[in-house]
PDB file of C-alpha atoms in Angstrom:
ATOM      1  CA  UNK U   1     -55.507  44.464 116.398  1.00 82.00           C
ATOM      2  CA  UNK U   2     -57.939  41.953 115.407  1.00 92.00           C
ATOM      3  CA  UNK U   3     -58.782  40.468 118.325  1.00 94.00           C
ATOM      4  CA  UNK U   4     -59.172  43.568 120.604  1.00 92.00           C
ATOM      5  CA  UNK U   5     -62.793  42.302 121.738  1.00 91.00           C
ATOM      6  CA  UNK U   6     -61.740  38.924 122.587  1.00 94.00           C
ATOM      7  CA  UNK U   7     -60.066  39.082 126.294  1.00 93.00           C
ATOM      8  CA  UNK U   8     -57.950  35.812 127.506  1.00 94.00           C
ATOM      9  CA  UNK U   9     -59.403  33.697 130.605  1.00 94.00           C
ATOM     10  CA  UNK U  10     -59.614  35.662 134.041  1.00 90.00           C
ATOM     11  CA  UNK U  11     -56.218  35.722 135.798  1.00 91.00           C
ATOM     12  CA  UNK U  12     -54.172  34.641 132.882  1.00 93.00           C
ATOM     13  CA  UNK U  13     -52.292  37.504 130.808  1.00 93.00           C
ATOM     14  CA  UNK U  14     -51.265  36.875 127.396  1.00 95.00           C
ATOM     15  CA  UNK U  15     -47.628  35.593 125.807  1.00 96.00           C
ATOM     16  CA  UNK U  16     -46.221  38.909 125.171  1.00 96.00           C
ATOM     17  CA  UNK U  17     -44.981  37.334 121.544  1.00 97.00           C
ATOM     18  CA  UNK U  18     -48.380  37.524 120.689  1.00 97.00           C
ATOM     19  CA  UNK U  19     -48.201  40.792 119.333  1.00 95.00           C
ATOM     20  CA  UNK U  20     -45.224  40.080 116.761  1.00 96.00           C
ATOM     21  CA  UNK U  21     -47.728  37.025 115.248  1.00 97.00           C
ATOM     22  CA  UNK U  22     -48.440  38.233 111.352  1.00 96.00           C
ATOM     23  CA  UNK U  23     -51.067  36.711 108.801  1.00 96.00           C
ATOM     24  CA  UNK U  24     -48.048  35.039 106.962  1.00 95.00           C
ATOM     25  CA  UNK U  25     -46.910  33.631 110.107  1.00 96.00           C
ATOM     26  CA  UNK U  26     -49.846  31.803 110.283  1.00 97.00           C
ATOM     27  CA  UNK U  27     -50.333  31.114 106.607  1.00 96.00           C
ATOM     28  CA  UNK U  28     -46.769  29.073 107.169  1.00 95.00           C
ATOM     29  CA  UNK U  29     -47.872  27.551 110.573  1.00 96.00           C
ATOM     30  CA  UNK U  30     -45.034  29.461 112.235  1.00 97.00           C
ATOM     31  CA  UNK U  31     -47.239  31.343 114.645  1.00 98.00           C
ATOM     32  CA  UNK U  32     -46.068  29.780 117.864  1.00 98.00           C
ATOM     33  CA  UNK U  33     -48.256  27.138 118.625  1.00 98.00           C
ATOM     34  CA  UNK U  34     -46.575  23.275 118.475  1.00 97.00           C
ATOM     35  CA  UNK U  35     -49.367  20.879 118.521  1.00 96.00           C
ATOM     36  CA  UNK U  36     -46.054  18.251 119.626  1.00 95.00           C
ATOM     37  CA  UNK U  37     -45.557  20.574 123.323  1.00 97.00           C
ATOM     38  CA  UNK U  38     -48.462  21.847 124.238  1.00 97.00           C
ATOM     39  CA  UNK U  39     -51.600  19.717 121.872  1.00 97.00           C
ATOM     40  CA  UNK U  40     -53.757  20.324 119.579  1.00 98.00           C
ATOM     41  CA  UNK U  41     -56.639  23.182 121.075  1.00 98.00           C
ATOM     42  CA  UNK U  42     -58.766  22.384 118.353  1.00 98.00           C
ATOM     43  CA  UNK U  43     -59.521  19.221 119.966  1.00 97.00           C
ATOM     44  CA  UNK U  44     -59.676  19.691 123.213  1.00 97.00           C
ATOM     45  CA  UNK U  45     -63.218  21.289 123.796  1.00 97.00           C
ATOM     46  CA  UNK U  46     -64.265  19.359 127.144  1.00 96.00           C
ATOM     47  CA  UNK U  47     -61.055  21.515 128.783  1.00 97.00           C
ATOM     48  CA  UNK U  48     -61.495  24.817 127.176  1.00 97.00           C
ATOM     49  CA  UNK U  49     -65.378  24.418 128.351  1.00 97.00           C
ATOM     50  CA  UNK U  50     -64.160  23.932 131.487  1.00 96.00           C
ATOM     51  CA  UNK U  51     -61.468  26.549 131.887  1.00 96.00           C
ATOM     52  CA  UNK U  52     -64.189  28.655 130.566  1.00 96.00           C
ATOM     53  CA  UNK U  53     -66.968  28.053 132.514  1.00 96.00           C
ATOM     54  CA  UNK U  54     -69.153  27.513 129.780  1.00 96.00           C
ATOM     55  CA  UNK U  55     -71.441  24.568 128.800  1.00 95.00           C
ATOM     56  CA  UNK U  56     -69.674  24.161 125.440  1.00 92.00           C
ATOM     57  CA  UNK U  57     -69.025  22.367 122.889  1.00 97.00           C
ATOM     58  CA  UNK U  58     -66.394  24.892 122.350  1.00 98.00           C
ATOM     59  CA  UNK U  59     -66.199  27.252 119.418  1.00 98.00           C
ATOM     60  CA  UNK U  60     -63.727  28.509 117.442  1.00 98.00           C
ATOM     61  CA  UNK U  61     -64.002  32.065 119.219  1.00 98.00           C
ATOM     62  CA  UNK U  62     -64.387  30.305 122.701  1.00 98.00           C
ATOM     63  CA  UNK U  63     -60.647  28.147 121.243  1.00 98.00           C
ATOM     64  CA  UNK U  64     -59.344  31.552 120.212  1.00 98.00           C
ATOM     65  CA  UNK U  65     -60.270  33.207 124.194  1.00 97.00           C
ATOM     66  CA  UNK U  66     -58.872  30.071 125.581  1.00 98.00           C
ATOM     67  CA  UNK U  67     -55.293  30.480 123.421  1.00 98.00           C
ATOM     68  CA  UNK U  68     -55.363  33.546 124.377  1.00 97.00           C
ATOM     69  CA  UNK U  69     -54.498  33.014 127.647  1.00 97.00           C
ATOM     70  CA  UNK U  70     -51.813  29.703 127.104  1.00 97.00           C
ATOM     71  CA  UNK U  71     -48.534  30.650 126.292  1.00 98.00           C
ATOM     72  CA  UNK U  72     -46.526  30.316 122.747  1.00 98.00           C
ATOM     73  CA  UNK U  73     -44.295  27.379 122.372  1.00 98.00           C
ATOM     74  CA  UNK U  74     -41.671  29.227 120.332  1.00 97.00           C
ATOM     75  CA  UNK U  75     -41.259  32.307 119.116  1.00 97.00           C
ATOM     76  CA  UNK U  76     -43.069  33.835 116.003  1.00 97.00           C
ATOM     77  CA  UNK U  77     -41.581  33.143 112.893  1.00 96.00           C
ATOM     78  CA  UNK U  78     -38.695  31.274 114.289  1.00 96.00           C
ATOM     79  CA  UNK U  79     -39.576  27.587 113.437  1.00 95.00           C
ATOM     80  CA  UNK U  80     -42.495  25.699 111.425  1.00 95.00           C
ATOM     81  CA  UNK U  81     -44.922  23.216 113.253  1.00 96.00           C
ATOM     82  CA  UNK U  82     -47.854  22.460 111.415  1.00 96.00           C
ATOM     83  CA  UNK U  83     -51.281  24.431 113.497  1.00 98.00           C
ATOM     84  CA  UNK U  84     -54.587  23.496 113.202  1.00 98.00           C
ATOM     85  CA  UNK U  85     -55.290  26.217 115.604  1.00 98.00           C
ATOM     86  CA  UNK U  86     -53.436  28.899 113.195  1.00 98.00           C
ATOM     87  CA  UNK U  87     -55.587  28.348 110.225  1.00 98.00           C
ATOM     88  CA  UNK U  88     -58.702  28.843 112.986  1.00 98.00           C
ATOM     89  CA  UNK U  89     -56.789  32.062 113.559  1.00 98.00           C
ATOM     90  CA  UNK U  90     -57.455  33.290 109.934  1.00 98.00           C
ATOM     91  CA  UNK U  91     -61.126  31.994 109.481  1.00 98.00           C
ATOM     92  CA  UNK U  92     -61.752  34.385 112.504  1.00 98.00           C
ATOM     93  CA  UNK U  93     -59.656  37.646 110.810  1.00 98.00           C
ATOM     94  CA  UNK U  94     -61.808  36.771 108.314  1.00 98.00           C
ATOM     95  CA  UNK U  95     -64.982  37.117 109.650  1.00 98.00           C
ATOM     96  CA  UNK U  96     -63.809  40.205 111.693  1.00 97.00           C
ATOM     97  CA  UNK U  97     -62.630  42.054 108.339  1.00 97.00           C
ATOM     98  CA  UNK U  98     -65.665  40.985 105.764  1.00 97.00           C
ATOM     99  CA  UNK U  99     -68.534  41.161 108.338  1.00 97.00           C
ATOM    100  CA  UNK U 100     -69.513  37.347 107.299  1.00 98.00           C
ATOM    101  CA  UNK U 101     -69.038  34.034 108.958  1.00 98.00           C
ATOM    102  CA  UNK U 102     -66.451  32.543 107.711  1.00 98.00           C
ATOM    103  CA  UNK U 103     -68.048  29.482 105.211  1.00 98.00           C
ATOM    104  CA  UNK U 104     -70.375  32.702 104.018  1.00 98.00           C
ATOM    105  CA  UNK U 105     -67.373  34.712 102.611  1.00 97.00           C
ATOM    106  CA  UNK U 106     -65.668  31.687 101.330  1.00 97.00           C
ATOM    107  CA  UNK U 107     -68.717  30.348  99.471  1.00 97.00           C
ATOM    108  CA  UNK U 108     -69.636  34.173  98.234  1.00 96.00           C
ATOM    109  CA  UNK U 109     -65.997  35.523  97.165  1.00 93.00           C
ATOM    110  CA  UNK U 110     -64.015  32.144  96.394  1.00 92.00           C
ATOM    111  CA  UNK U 111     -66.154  29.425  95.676  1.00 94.00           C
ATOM    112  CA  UNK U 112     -69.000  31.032  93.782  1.00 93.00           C
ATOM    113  CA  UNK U 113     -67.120  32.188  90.873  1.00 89.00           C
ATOM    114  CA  UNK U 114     -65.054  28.831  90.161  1.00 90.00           C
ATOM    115  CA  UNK U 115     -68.397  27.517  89.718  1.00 90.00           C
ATOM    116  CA  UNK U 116     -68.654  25.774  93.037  1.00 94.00           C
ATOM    117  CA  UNK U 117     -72.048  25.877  94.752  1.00 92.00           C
ATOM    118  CA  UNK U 118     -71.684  22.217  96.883  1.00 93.00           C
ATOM    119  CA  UNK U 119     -69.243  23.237  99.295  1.00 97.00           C
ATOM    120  CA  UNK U 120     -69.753  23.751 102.792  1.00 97.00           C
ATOM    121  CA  UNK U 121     -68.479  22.867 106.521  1.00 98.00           C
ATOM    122  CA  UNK U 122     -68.816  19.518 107.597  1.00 97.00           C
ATOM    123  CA  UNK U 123     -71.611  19.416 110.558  1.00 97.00           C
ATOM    124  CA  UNK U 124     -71.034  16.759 114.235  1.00 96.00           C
ATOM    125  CA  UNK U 125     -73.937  14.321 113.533  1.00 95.00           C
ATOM    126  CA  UNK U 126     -74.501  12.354 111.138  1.00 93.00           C
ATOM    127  CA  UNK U 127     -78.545  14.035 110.771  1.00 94.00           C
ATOM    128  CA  UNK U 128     -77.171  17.172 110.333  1.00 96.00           C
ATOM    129  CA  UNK U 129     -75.236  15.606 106.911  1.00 95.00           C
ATOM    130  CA  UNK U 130     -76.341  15.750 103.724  1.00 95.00           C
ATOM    131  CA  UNK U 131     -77.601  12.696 102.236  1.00 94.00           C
ATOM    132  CA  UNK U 132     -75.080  12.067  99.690  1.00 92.00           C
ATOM    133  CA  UNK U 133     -71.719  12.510 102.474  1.00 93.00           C
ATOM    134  CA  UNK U 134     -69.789   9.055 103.531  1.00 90.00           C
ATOM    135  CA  UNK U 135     -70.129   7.356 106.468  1.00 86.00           C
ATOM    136  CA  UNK U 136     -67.526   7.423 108.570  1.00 87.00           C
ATOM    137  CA  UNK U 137     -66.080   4.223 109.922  1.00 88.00           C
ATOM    138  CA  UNK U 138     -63.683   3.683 112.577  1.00 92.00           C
ATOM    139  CA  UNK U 139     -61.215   1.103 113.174  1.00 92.00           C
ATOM    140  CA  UNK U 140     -62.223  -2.080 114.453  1.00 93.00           C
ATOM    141  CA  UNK U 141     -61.851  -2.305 118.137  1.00 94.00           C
ATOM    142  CA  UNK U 142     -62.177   1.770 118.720  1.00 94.00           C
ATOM    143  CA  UNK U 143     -63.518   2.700 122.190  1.00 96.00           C
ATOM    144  CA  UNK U 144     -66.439   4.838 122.170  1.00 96.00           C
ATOM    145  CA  UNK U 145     -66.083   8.118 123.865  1.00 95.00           C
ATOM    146  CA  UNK U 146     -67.795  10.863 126.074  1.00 95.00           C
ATOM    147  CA  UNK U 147     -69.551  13.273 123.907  1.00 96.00           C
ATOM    148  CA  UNK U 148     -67.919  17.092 123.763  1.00 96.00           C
ATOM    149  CA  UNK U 149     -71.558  17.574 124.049  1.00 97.00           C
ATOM    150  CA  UNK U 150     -72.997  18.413 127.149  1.00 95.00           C
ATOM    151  CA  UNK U 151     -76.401  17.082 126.330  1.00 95.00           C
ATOM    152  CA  UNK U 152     -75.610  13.999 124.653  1.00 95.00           C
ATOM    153  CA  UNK U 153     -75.897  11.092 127.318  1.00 92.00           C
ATOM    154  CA  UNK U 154     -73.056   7.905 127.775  1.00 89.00           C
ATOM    155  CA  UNK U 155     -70.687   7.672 125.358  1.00 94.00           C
ATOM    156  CA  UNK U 156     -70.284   7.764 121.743  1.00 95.00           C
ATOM    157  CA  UNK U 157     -68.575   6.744 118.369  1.00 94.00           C
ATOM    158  CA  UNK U 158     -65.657   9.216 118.348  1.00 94.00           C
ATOM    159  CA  UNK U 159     -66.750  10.974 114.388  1.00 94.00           C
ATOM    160  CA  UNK U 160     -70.355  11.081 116.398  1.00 95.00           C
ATOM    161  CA  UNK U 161     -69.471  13.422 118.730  1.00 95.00           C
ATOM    162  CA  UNK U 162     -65.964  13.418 119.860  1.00 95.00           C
ATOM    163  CA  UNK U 163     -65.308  16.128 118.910  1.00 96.00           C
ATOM    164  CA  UNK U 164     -67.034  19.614 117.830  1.00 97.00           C
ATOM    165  CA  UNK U 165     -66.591  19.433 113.434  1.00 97.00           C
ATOM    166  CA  UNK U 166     -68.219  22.969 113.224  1.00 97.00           C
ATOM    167  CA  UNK U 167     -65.406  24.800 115.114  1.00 98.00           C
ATOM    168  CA  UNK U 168     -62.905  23.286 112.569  1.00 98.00           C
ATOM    169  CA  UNK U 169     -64.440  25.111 109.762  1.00 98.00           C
ATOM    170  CA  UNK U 170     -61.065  26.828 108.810  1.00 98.00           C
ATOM    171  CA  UNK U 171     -58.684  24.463 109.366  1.00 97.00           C
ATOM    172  CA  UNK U 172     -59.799  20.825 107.945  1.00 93.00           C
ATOM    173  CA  UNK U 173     -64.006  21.634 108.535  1.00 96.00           C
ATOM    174  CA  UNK U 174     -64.694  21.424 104.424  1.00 97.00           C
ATOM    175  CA  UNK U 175     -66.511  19.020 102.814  1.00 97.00           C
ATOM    176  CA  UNK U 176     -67.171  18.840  98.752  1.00 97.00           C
ATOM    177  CA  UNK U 177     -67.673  16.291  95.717  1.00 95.00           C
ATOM    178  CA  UNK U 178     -64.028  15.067  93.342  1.00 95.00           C
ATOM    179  CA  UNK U 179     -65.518  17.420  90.809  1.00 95.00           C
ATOM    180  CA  UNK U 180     -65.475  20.536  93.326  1.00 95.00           C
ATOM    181  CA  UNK U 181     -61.929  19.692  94.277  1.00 94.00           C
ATOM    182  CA  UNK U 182     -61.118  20.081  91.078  1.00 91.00           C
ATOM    183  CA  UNK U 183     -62.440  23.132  89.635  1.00 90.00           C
ATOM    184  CA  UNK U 184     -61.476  24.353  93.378  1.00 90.00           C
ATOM    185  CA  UNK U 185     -57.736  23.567  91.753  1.00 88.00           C
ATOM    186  CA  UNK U 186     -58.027  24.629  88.283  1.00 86.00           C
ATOM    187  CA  UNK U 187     -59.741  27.647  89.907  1.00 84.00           C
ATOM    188  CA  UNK U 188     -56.355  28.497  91.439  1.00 83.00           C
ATOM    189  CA  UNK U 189     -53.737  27.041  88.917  1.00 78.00           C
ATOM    190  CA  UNK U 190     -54.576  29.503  85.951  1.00 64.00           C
ATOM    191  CA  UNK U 191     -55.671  26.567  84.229  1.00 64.00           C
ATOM    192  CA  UNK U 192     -59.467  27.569  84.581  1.00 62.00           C
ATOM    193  CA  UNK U 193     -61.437  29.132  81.400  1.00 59.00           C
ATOM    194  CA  UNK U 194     -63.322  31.220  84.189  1.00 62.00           C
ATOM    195  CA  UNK U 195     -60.832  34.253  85.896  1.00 62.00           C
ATOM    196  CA  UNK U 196     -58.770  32.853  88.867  1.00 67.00           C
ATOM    197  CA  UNK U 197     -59.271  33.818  92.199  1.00 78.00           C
ATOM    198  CA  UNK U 198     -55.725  34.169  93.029  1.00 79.00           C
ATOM    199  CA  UNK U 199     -53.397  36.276  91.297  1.00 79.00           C
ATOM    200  CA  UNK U 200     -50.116  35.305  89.681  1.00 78.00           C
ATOM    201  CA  UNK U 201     -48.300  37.251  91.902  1.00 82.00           C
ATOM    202  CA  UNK U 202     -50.360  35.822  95.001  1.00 83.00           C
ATOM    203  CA  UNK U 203     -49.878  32.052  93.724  1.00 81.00           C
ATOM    204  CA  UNK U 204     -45.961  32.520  93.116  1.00 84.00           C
ATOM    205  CA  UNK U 205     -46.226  34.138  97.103  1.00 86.00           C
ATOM    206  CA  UNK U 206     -48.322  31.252  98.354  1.00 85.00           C
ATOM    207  CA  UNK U 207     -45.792  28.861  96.891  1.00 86.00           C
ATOM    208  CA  UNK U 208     -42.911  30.457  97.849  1.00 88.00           C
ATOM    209  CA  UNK U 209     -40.056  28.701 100.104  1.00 88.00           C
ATOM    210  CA  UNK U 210     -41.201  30.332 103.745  1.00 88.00           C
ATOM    211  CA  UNK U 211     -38.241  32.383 105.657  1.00 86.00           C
ATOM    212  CA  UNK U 212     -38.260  30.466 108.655  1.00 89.00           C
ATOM    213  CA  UNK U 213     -34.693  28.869 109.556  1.00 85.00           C
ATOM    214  CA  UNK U 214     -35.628  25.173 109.441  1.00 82.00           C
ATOM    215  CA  UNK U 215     -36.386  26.139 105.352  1.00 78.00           C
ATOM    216  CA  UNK U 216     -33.693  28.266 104.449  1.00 72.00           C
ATOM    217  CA  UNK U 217     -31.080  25.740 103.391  1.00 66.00           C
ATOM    218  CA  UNK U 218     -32.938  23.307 102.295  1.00 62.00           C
TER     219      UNK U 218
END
């Protein structure tokens, strides 16, 4: 499998289910994992540091050792609930099938030939940014929080901090100008003067209505 170098948590085994997971399972968010039971892992860095003995912030591949060893909160393909921690899933069968991080092969073999060269992952702190990214603001009356950190003192504004950006890269991490979102689209849509990406046959599949029973009849 994919993941036969990554070994769950000492003294926890895996879900058996695990094996029966497939690439469109997760492309549908019908992998297993209900953010509603059991959270979202993507978020919760402090605890995976901890279960992991590790200083953290947590990774993705630290998240992905961590799941390893929780159990699924439904059975593959039988039900959709929308997975942040899929879609980390398939930035990391990414990397282990092309050899390249993740935002390397995207910006290399998808990006590069729609003509985008100002996309990349969104980094924690705000020094790390590029010049020209938003500020984030928070709601009036939000409560600072401890850092996922470790060696970040006290607390801090939640988008400072709260939680680790980088290890979202494949699931939400992006961040690009209006005009890269849209030749990001065209790029996909057959609507592009340059050659698309995607194939008709893989656009018509990534648009399909999924098999899972909740989609069936509707």
């Amino acid at each position: 499998g994919f993941f036969d170098d990554v070994s769950p948590p000492a003294g926890q085994e895996p879900d058996t289910r695990l094996g029966q997971i497939t690439i469109r399972h997760l492309l549908v968010h019908a992998g297993g994992w209900s953010r509603s039971t059991s959270g979202d892992p993507m978020f919760k860095s402090r605890l995976i540091s901890q279960a992991l003995n590790i200083p953290g912030p947590a990774t993705a591949e630290d998240t992905l050792r961590y799941m390893l060893g929780q159990p699924l909160d439904f059975t593959p393909g039988s039900d959709y609930q929308y997975s942040n921690f899929g879609y980390s899933v398939l930035g990391r069968i990414i990397e282990r099938v092309t050899g390249q991080s993740y935002e390397a092969f995207v910006q290399d073999e998808v990006l590069a030939p729609m003509g985008i060269t100002g996309m990349e992952i969104g980094r924690t702190f705000p020094a790390d940014q590029p010049d020209d990214e938003v500020h984030y603001h928070l709601y009036d009356g939000a409560i600072d929080v401890i850092s996922v950190f470790p060696d970040v003192d006290g607390r801090v504004p939640r988008t400072e901090g709260g939680w680790h950006q980088e290890a979202l890269d494949s699931h939400g991490g992006w961040i690009a100008h209006a005009e890269d979102l849209a030749r990001f689209l065209t790029g996909v849509d057959g609507r592009s003067a340059r050659p698309d990406v995607l194939s008709q046959a893989s656009v018509a599949l990534m648009t399909a209505r999924p098999d899972i029973p909740r989609w069936r009849n509707r």
